[in-house]
Coordinates of C-alpha atoms and ligand atoms in Angstrom, one line a residue:
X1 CA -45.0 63.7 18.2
X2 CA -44.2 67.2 17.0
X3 CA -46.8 69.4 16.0
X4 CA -44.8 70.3 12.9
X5 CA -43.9 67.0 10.9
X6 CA -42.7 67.2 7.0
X7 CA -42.2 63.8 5.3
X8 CA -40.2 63.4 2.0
X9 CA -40.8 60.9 -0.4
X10 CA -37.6 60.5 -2.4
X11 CA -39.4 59.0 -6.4
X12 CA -36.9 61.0 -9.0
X13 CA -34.8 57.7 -9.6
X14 CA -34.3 55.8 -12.8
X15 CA -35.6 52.6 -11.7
X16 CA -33.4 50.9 -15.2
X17 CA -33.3 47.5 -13.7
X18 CA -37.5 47.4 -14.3
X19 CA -36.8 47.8 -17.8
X20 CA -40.4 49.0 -18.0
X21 CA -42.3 51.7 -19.7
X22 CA -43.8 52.7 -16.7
X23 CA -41.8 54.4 -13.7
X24 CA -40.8 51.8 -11.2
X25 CA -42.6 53.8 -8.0
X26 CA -45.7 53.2 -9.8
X27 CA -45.3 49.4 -10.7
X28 CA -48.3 47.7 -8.2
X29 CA -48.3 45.1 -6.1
X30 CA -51.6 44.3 -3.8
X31 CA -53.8 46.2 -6.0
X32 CA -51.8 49.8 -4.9
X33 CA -48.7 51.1 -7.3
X34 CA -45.5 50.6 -4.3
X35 CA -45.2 54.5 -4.0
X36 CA -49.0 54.4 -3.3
X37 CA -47.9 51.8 -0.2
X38 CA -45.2 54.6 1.0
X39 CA -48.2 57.0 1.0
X40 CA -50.4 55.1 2.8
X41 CA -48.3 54.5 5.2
X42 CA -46.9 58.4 5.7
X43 CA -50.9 59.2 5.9
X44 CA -51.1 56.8 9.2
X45 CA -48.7 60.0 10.9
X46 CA -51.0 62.6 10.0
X47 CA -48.0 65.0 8.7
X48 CA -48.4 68.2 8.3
X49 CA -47.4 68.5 4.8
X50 CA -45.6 65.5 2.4
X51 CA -43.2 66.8 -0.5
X52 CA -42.4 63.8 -3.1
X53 CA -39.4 64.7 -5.0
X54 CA -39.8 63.4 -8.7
X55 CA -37.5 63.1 -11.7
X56 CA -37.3 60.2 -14.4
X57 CA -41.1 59.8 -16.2
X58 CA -42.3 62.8 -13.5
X59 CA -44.9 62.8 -15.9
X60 CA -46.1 59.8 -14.9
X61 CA -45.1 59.5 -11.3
X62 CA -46.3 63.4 -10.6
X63 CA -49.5 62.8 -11.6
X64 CA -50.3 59.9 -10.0
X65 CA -48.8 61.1 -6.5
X66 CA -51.3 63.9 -6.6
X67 CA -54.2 61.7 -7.5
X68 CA -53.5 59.4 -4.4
X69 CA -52.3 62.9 -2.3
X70 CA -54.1 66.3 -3.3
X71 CA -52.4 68.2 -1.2
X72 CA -49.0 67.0 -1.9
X73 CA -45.8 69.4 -2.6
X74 CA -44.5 68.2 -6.1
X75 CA -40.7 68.9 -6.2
X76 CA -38.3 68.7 -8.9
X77 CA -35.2 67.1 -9.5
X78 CA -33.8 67.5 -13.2
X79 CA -30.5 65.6 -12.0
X80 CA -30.1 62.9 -9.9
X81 CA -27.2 64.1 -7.8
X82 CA -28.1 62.2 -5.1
X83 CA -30.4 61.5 -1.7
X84 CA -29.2 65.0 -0.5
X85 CA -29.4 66.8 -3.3
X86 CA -32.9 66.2 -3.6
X87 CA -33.6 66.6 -0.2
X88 CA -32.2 70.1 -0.7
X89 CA -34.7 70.4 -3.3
X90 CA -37.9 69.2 -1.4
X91 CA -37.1 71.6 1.6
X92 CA -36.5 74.6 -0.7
X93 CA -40.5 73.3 -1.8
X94 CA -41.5 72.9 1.5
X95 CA -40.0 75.8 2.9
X96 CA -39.7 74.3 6.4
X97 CA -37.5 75.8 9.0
X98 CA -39.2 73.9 12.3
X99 CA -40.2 70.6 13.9
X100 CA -39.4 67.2 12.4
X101 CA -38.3 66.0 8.7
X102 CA -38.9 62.7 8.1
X103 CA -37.4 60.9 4.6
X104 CA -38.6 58.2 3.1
X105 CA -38.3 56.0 -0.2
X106 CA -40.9 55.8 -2.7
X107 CA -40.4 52.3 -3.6
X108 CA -41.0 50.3 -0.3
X109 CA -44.1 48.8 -0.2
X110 CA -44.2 47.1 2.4
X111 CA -43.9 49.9 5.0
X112 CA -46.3 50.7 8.1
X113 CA -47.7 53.7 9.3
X114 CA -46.5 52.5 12.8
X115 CA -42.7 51.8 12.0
X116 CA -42.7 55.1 10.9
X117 CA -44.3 56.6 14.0
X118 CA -42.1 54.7 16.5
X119 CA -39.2 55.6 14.8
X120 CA -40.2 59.1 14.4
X121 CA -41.2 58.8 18.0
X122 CA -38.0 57.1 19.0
X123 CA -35.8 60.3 17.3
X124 CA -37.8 63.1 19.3
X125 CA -37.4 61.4 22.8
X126 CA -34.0 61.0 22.0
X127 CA -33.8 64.6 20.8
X128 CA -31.6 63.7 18.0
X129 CA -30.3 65.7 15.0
X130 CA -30.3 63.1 13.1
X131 CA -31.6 59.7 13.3
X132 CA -31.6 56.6 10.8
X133 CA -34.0 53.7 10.8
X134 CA -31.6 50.9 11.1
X135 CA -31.2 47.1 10.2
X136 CA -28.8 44.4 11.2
X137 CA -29.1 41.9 8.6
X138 CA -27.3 38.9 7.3
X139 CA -26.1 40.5 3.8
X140 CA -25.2 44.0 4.1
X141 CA -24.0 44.3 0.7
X142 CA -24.8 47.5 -1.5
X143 CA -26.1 49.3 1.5
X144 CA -24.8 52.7 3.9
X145 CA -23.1 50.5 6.6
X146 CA -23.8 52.5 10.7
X147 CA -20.5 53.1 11.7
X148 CA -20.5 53.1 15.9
X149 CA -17.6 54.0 18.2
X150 CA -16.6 52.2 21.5
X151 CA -19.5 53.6 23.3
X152 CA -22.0 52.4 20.6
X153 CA -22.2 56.2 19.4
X154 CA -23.2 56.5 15.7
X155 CA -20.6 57.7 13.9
X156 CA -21.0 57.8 10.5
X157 CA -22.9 56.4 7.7
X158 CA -20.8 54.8 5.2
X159 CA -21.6 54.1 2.2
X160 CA -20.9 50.6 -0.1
X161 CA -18.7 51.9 -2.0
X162 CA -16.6 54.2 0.4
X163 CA -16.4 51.9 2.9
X164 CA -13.3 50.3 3.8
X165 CA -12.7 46.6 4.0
X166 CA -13.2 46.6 8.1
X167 CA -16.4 48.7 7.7
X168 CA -18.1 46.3 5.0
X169 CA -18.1 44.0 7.8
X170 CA -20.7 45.6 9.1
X171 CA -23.9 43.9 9.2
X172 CA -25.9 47.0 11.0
X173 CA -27.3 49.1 7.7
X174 CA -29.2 52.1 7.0
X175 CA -32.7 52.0 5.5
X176 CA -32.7 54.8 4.0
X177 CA -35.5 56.2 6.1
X178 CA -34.0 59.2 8.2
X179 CA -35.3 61.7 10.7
X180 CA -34.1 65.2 11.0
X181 CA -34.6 68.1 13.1
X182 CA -35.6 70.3 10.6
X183 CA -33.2 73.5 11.7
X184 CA -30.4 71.2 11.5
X185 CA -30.9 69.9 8.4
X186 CA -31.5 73.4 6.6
X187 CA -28.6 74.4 7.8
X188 CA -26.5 70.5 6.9
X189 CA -27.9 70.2 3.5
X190 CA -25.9 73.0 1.8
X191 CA -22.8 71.8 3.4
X192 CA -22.5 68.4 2.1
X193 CA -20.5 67.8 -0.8
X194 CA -19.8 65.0 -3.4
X195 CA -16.3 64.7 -3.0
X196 CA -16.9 60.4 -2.8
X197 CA -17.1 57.3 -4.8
X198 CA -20.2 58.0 -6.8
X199 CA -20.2 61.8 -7.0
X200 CA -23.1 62.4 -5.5
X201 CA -24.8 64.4 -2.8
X202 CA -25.4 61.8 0.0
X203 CA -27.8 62.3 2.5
X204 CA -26.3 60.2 5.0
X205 CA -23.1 62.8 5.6
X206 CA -25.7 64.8 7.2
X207 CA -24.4 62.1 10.3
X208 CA -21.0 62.9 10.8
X209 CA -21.5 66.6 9.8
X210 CA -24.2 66.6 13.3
X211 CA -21.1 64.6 14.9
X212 CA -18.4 67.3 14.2
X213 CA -21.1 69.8 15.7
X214 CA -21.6 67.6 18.6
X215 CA -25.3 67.1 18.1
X216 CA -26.8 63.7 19.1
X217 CA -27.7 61.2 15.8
X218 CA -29.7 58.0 16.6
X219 CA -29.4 54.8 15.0
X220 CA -32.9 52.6 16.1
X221 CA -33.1 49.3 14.0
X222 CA -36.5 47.8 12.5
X223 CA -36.9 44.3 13.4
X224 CA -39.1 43.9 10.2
X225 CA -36.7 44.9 7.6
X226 CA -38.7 43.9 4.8
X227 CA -40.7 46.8 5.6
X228 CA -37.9 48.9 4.3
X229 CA -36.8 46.9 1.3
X230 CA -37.0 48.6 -2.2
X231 CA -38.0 46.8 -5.4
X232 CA -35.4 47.5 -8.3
X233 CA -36.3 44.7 -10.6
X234 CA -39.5 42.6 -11.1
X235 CA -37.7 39.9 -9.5
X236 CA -37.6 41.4 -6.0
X237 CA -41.5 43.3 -6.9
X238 CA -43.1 39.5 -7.3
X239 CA -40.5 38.9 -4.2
X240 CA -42.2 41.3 -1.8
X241 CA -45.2 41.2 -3.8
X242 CA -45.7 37.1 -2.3
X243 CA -44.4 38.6 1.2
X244 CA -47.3 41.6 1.1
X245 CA -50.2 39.0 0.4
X246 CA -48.6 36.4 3.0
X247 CA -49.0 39.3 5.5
X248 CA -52.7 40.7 4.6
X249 CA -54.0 37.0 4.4
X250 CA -52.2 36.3 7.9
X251 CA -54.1 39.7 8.9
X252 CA -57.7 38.6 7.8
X253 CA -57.5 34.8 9.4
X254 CA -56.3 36.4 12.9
X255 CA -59.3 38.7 12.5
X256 CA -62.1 35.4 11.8
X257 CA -61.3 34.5 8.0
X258 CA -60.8 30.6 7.2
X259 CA -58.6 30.7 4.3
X260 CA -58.4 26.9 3.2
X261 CA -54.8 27.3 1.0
X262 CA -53.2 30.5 1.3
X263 CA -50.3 30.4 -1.0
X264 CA -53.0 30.7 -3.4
X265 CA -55.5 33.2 -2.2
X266 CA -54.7 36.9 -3.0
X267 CA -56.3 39.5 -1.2
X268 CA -55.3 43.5 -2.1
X269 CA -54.8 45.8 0.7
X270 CA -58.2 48.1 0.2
X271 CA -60.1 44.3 0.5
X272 CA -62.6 44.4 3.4
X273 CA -63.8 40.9 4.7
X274 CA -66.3 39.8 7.2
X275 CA -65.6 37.5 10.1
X276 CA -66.2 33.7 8.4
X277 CA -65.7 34.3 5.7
X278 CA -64.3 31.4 3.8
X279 CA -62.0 31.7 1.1
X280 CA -61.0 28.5 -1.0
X281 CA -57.8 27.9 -3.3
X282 CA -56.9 30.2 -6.3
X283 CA -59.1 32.9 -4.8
X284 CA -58.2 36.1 -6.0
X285 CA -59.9 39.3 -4.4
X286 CA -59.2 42.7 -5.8
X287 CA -59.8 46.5 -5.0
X288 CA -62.1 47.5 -3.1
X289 CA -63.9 44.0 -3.1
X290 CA -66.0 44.2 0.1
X291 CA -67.3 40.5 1.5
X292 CA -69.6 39.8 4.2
X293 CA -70.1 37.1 6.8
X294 CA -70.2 33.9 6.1
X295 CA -69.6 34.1 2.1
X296 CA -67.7 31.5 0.8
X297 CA -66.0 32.4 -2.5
X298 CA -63.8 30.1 -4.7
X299 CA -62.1 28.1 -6.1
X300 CA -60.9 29.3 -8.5
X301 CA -62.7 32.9 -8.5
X302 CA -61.4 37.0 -9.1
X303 CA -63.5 39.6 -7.8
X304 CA -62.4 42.9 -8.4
X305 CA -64.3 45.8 -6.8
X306 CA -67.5 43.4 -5.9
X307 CA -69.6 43.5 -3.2
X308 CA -70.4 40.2 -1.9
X309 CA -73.3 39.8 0.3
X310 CA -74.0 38.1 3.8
X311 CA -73.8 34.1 3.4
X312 CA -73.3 34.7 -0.5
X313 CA -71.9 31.7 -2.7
X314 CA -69.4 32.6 -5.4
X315 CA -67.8 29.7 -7.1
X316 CA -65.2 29.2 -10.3
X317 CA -66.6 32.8 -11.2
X318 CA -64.6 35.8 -12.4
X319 CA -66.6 39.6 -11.3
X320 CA -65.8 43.2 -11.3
X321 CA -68.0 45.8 -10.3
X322 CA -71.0 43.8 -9.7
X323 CA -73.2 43.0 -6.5
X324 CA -73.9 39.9 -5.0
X325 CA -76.7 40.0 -2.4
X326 CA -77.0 38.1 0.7
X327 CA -77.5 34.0 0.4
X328 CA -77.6 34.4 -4.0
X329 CA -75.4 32.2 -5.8
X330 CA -72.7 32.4 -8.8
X331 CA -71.4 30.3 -10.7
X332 CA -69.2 27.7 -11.3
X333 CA -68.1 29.4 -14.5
X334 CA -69.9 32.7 -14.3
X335 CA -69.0 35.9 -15.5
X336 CA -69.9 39.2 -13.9
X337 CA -69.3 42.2 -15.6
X338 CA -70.1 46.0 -14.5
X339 CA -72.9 47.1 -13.3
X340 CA -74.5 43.9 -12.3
X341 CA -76.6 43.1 -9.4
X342 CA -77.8 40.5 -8.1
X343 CA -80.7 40.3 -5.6
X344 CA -80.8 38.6 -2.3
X345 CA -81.1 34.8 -2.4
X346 CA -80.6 35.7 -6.4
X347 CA -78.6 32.6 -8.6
X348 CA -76.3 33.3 -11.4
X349 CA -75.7 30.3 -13.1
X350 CA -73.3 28.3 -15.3
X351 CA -72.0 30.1 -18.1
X352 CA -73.4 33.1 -17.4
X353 CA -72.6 36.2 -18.4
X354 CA -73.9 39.5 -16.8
X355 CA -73.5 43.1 -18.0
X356 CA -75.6 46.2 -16.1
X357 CA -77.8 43.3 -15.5
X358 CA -80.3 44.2 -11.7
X359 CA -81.4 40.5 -11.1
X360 CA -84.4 41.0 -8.5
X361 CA -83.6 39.0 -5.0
X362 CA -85.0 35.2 -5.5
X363 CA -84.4 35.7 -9.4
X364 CA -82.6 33.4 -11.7
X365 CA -80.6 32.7 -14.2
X366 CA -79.2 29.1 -14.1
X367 CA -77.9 28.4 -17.3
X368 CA -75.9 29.1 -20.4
X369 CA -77.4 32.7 -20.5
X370 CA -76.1 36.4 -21.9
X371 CA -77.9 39.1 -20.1
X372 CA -77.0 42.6 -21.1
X373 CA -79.0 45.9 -20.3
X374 CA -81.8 44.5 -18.5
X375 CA -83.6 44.6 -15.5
X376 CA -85.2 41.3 -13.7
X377 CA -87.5 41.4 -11.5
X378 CA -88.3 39.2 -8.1
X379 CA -88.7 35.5 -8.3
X380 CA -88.2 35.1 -12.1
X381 CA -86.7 32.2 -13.2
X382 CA -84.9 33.1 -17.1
X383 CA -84.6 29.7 -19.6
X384 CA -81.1 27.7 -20.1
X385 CA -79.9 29.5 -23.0
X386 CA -81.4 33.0 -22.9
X387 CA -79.5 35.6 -24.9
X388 CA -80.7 39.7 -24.1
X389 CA -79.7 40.8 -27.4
X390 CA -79.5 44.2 -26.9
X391 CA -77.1 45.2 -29.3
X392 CA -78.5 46.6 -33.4
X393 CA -75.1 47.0 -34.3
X394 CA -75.3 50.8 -33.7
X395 CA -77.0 51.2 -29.8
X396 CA -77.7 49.3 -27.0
X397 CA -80.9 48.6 -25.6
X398 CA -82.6 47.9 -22.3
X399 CA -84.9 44.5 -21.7
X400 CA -87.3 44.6 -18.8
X401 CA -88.7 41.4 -17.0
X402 CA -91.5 41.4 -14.6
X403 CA -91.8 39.7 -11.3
X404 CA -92.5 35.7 -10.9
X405 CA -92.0 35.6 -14.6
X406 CA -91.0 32.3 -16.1
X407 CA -89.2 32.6 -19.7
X408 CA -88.7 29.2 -21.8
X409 CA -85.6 27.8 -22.8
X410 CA -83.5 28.8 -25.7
X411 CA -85.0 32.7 -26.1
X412 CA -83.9 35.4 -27.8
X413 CA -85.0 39.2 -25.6
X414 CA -84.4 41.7 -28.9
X415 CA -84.5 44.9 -26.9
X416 CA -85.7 47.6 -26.4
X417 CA -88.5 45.1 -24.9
X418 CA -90.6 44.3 -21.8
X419 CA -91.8 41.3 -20.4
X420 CA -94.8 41.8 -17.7
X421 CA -94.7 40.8 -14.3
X422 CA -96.4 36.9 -14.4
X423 CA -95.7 36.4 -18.0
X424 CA -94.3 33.2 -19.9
X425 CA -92.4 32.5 -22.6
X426 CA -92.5 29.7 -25.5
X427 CA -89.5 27.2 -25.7
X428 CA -87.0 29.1 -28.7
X429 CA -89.4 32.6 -28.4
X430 CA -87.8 35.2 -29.9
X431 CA -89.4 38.5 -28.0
X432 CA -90.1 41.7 -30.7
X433 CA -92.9 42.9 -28.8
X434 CA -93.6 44.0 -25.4
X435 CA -95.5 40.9 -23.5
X436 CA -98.2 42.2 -21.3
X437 CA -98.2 40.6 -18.0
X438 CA -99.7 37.4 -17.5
X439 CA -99.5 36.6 -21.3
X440 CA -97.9 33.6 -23.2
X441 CA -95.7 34.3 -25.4
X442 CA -94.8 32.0 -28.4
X443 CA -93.1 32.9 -31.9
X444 CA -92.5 31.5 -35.4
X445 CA -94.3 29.1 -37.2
X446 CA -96.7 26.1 -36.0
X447 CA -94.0 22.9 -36.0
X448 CA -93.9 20.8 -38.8
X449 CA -93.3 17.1 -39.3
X450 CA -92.1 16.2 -43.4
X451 CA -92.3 12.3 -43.5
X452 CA -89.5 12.3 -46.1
X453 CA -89.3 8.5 -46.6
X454 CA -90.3 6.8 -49.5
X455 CA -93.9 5.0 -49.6
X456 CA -92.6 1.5 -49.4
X457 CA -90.0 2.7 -46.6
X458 CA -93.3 4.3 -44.7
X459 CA -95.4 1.3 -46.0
X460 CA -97.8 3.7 -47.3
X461 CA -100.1 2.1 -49.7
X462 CA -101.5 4.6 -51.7
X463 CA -99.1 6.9 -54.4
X464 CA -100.4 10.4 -53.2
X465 CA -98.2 12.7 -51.7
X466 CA -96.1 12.1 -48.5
X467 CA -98.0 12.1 -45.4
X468 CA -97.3 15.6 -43.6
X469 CA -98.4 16.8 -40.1
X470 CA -98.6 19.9 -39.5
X471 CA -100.0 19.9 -36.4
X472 CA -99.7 22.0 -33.4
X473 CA -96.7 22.3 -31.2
X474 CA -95.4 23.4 -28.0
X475 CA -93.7 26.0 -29.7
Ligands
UD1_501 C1 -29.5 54.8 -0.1 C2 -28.6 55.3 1.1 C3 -28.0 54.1 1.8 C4 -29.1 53.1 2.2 C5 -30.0 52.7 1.0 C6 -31.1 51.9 1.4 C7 -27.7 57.5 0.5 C8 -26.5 58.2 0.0 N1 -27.6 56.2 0.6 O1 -28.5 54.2 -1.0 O2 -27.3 54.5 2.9 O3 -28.5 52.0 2.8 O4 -30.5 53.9 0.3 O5 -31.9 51.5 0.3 O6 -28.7 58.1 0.8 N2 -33.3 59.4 -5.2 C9 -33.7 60.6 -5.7 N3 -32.8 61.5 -6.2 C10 -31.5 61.2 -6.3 C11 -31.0 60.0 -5.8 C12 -31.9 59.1 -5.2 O7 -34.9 60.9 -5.6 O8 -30.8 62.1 -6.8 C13 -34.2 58.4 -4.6 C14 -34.3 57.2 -5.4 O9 -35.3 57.2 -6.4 C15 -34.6 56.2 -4.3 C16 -33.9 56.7 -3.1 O10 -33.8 58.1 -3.3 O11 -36.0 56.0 -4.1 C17 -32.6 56.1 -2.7 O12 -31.7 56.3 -3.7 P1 -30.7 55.2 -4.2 O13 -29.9 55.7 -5.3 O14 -31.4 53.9 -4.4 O15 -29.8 55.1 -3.0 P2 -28.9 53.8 -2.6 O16 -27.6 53.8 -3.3 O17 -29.7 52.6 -2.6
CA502 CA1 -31.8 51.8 -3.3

């Protein structure tokens, strides 16, 4: 491909039909906002330099192109005049004079890096001034029809509403995805005018104005025209949005994942999944979520920016940011928050919740537990119903557990606190103090048994006080 490649991404429209508060290039589908797709796919060409034309909310869309793009040209389009008016405006950015300009959309998500490299490909063998990523579909309406003579010649583009009644019959349409040889289209752009239907500066008149100079325009059709279909309402977003996840799930079972239902398994394009993996129904995997062999996650379970370890078990569970080492278990019903990680072999329970929680490998928490701020240590098994209160009301507090300990049902950890490696715990201890290791650890009062029926009811002969045993207990 040429040395010299510039690609335009048109994001200045209004995007009205999203009725949203947030500009329509950055509305997201798999986990990445649609003009984030368009750049992903323009990085696959390796361009020499990308120039995104922004308008309506540019305050909004600019930034958020240069977070995804650092090195990206920012133009600006006050007015929407049109596709060539602000392609005039992105090359007076650019400054380019040489190689190839390639346009693009910002709001077609499902575009790939390769489509755009044939076609780019496909216009420099053909040494074209002009070239158009084409489509011959069944309903060509409110699209630039391709306009061919006898010989099959490109013509013109035509646009809907300029086009006469023979020309709307034609089913072959542009994309909107154009290629340019970037001395012809310096010299085109200042030459097209917006004497049409709309009043606008059309791009696509850059065709017959290469025709009239005898220069040769291409026309090569996609056979995947989804890939070039925009999203102008939410309708057509969850539309393509559907399509997207069909195609990444197709992607991960041809390369070795078993995906038991996938109309309901989600997987986001930065995902990364192991080969057998198994993913069961209503499985919803987000980010950068990373899975290794052999983990079986779901049903029912989000993980969003987890890591999810070798032969891992993850079930009814919802996690972000957390770590899930190799053969542990979660779940059903747990809940991960930030910042936890569990150790290999490691169980999080049912109704579990986990906060910056490192739960050593072999540790665990089985039941009904909150543990916030604390650090567990190998092979130490936490009580059902264990709550790390590590909240005053004003900071938050870190708990330390030991190795091999084993903690009692029903606890309370009031951190700041530390529990040695070996310890125990009573049945309903709440931990003040530090424990040293090895120790037993029991608080509040000795239990005590009031017998509070009457004499004759406890057959008690004498008329002295109620029989009370205050006796030890476990505690
Ligand atoms: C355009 C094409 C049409 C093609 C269709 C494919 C032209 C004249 N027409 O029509 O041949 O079939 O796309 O979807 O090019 N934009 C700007 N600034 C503007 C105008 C548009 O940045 O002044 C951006 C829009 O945000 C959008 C893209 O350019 O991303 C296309 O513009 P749009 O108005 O949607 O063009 P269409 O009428 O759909
Ligand atoms: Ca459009």
């Amino acid at each position: 491909m040429a040395t010299d490649l510039t690609v335009i991404v048109l994001a200045a429209g209004g995007g009205t039909r999203m009725r949203s508060k947030t500009a329509k290039v950055l509305h997201e589908i798999g986990g990445r906002s649609m003009v984030g797709h368009v750049l992903a796919a323009v990085a696959a060409l390796e361009p020499t330099r990308v120039v995104a034309v922004v308008g309506h909310q540019r305050d909004q869309v600019g930034p958020h192109i240069q977070s995804l793009l650092p090195t990206v040209v920012l133009a600006v389009q006050d007015d929407q005049q049109g596709t060539g008016d602000a392609v005039r405006i992105a090359v007076d950015a650019a400054g380019t004079t040489s190689g190839t300009v390639l346009v693009a959309a910002g709001d077609t998500p499902l575009l790939r890096g390769e489509s755009l490299r044939d076609f780019a490909q496909e216009h420099e063998a053909a040494q074209c001034a002009v070239s158009v990523l084409s489509g011959v579909v069944d309903e060509p309406f409110g699209y630039g029809r391709i306009v061919r003579n006898d010989e099959g010649d490109v013509e013109a583009i035509v646009e809907e509403k300029d086009a006469t009644v023979d020309q709307r019959d034609i089913h072959e349409i542009s994309s909107g995805i154009l290629a340019f040889d970037a001395e012809f289209l310096s010299e085109a752009l200042p030459r097209i005018g917006n004497d049409n239907a709309k009043g606008e500066y059309y791009l696509t008149d850059t065709v017959g104005l290469a025709r009239d100079a005898g220069l040769t325009v291409g026309a090569f059709p996609i056979d995947d025209w989804m890939q070039t279909e925009g999203a102008n309402d939410r309708v057509q977003l969850a539309h393509l949005g559907r399509e997207l996840n069909r195609r990444i799930v197709e992607q991960w079972m041809r390369e070795g994942v078993t995906v038991m239902d996938p109309a309901t398994t989600w997987v986001e394009a930065d995902v990364r999944l192991a080969p057998d993996v198994i993913l069961l129904p209503h499985t919803h995997l987000l980010g950068a979520t990373v899975v290794g062999e052999d983990a079986v996650i779901g049903p029912d379970t989000s993980l969003k920016d987890c890591e999810v370890g070798v032969g891992a078990r993850v079930v009814r569970s919802h996690a972000e940011l957390a770590v899930v080492g190799d053969g542990a278990l979660v779940g059903p019903y747990a809940y991960l928050r930030p910042g936890t990680e569990l150790g290999s072999s490691g169980k999080i329970g049912a109704f579990v919740e986990t906060k910056n929680a490192r739960i050593g490998a072999g540790a665990k928490v089985p039941h009904l537990s909150y543990v916030g701020d604390a650090d567990i240590g190998e092979g130490t098994n936490i009580g059902a119903g264990t709550i790390f209160a590590n909240y005053d009301g004003v900071a938050k507090h870190h708990t330390t557990v030991g190795k091999g300990a084993k903690t009692g049902a029903n606890n309370t950890f009031v951190a700041p606190v530390t529990i040695g490696d070996g310890a125990m715990t009573g049945g309903g201890t709440v931990v003040r103090r530090d424990v040293p290791p090895g120790n037993l650890a029991v608080s509040g009062g000795p239990q005590r048994n009031l017998d509070r029926r009457t004499p004759r009811e406890s057959g008690s002969t004498s008329m002295g006080e109620p029989a009370a045993d205050e006796g030890e207990s476990g505690g």
